[in-house]
mmCIF file of C-alpha atoms in Angstrom:
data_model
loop_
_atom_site.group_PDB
_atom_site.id
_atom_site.type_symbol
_atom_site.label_atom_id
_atom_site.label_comp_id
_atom_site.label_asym_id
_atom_site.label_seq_id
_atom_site.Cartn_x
_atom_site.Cartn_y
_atom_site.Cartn_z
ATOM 1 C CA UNK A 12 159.555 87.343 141.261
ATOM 2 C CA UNK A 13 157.871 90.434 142.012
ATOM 3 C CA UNK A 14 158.765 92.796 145.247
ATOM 4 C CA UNK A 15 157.352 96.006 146.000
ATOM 5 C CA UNK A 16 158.672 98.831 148.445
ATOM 6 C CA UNK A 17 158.429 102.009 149.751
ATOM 7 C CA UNK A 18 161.602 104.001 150.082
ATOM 8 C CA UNK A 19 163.468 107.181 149.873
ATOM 9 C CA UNK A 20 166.173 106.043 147.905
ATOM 10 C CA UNK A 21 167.786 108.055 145.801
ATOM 11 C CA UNK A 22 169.399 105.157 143.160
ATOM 12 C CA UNK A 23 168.501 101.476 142.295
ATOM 13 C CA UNK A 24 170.924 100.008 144.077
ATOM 14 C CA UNK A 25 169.692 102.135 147.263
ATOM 15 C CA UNK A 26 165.945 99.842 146.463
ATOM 16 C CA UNK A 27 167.867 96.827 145.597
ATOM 17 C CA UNK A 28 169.545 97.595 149.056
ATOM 18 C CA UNK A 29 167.005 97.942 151.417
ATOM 19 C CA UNK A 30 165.041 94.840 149.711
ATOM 20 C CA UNK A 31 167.739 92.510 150.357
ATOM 21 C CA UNK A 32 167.524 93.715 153.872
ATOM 22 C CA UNK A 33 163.158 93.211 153.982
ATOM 23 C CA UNK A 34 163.284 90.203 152.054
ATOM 24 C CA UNK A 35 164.856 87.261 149.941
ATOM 25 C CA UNK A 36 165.992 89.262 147.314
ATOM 26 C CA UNK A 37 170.027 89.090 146.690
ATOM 27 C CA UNK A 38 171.863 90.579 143.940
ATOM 28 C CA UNK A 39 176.182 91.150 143.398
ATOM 29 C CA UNK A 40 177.584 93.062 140.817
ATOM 30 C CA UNK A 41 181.166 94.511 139.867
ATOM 31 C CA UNK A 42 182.331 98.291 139.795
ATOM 32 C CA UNK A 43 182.972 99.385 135.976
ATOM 33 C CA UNK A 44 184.016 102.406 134.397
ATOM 34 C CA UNK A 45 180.177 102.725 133.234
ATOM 35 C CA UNK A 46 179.088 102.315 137.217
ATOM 36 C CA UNK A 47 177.636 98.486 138.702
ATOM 37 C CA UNK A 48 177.339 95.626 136.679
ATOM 38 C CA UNK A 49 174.737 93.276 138.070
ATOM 39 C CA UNK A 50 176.420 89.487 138.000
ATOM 40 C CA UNK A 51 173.956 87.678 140.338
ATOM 41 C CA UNK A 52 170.186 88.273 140.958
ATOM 42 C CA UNK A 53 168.540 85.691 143.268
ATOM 43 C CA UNK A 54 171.439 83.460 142.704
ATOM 44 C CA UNK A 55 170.992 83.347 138.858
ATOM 45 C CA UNK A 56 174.289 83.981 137.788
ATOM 46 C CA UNK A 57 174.388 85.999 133.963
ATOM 47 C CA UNK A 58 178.026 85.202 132.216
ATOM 48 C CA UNK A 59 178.316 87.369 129.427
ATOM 49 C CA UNK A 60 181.965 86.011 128.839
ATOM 50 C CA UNK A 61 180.453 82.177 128.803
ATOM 51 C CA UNK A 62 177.456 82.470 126.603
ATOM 52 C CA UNK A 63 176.243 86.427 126.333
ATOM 53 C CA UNK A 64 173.627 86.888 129.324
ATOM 54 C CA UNK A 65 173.576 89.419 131.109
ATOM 55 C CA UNK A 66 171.117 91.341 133.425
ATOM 56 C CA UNK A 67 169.070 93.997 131.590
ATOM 57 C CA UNK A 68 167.116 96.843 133.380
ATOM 58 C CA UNK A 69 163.918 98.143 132.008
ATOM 59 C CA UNK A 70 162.056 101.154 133.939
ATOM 60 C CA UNK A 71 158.641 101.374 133.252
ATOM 61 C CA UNK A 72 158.788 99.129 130.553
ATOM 62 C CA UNK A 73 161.397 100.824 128.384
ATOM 63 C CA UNK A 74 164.965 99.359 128.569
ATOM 64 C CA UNK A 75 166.909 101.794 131.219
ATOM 65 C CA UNK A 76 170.303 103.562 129.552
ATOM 66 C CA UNK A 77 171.763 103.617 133.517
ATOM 67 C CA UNK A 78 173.276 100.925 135.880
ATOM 68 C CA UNK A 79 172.104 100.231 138.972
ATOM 69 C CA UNK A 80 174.247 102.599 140.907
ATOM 70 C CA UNK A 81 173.150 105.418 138.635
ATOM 71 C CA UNK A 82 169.392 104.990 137.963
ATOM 72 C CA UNK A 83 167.750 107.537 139.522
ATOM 73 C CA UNK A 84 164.346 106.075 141.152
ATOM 74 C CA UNK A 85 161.179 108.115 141.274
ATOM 75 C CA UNK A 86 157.880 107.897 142.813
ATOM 76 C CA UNK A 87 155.938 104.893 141.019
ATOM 77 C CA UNK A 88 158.225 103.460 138.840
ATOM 78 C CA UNK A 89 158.673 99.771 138.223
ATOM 79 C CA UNK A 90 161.634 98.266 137.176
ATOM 80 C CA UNK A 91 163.030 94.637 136.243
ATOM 81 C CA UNK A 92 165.785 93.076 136.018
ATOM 82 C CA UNK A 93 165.740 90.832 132.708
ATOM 83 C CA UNK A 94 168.076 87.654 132.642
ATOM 84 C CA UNK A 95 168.602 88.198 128.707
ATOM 85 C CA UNK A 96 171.037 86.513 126.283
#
């Protein structure tokens, strides 16, 4: 699914945020040592324990070395969240 937004945020999770407040877009995650882990996107659960999935964030095509809560968002980027096992 595909959503696209204007915004002043400063982080992912500040976009991820405000979309679930625009739209149907839904997402939980746990606090780590290495910032949010992303558990549940649109109510597609990743269990890394269970079977190794797990939700992957590429920016701009390029897989993103941040987690949500620390991936600094500029002007025209996209980014996606990849169900990947």
């Amino acid at each position: 699914k595909t959503y696209s937004i204007q915004t002043d945020g400063e982080y992912l999770t500040d976009v991820m945020d405000e979309l679930t407040k625009t739209s149907d877009f839904t997402y939980q995650g746990s606090t780590s040592t290495y910032g949010l882990y992303l558990e549940t996107v649109n109510d597609l659960t990743a269990d890394f324990n269970k079977d190794g999935a797990y939700w992957a964030i590429y920016v701009n095509g390029e897989y993103g070395q941040y987690s949500a809560d620390q991936q600094p968002v500029q002007d025209n980027d996209d980014f996606k969240l990849i169900y990947e096992k």
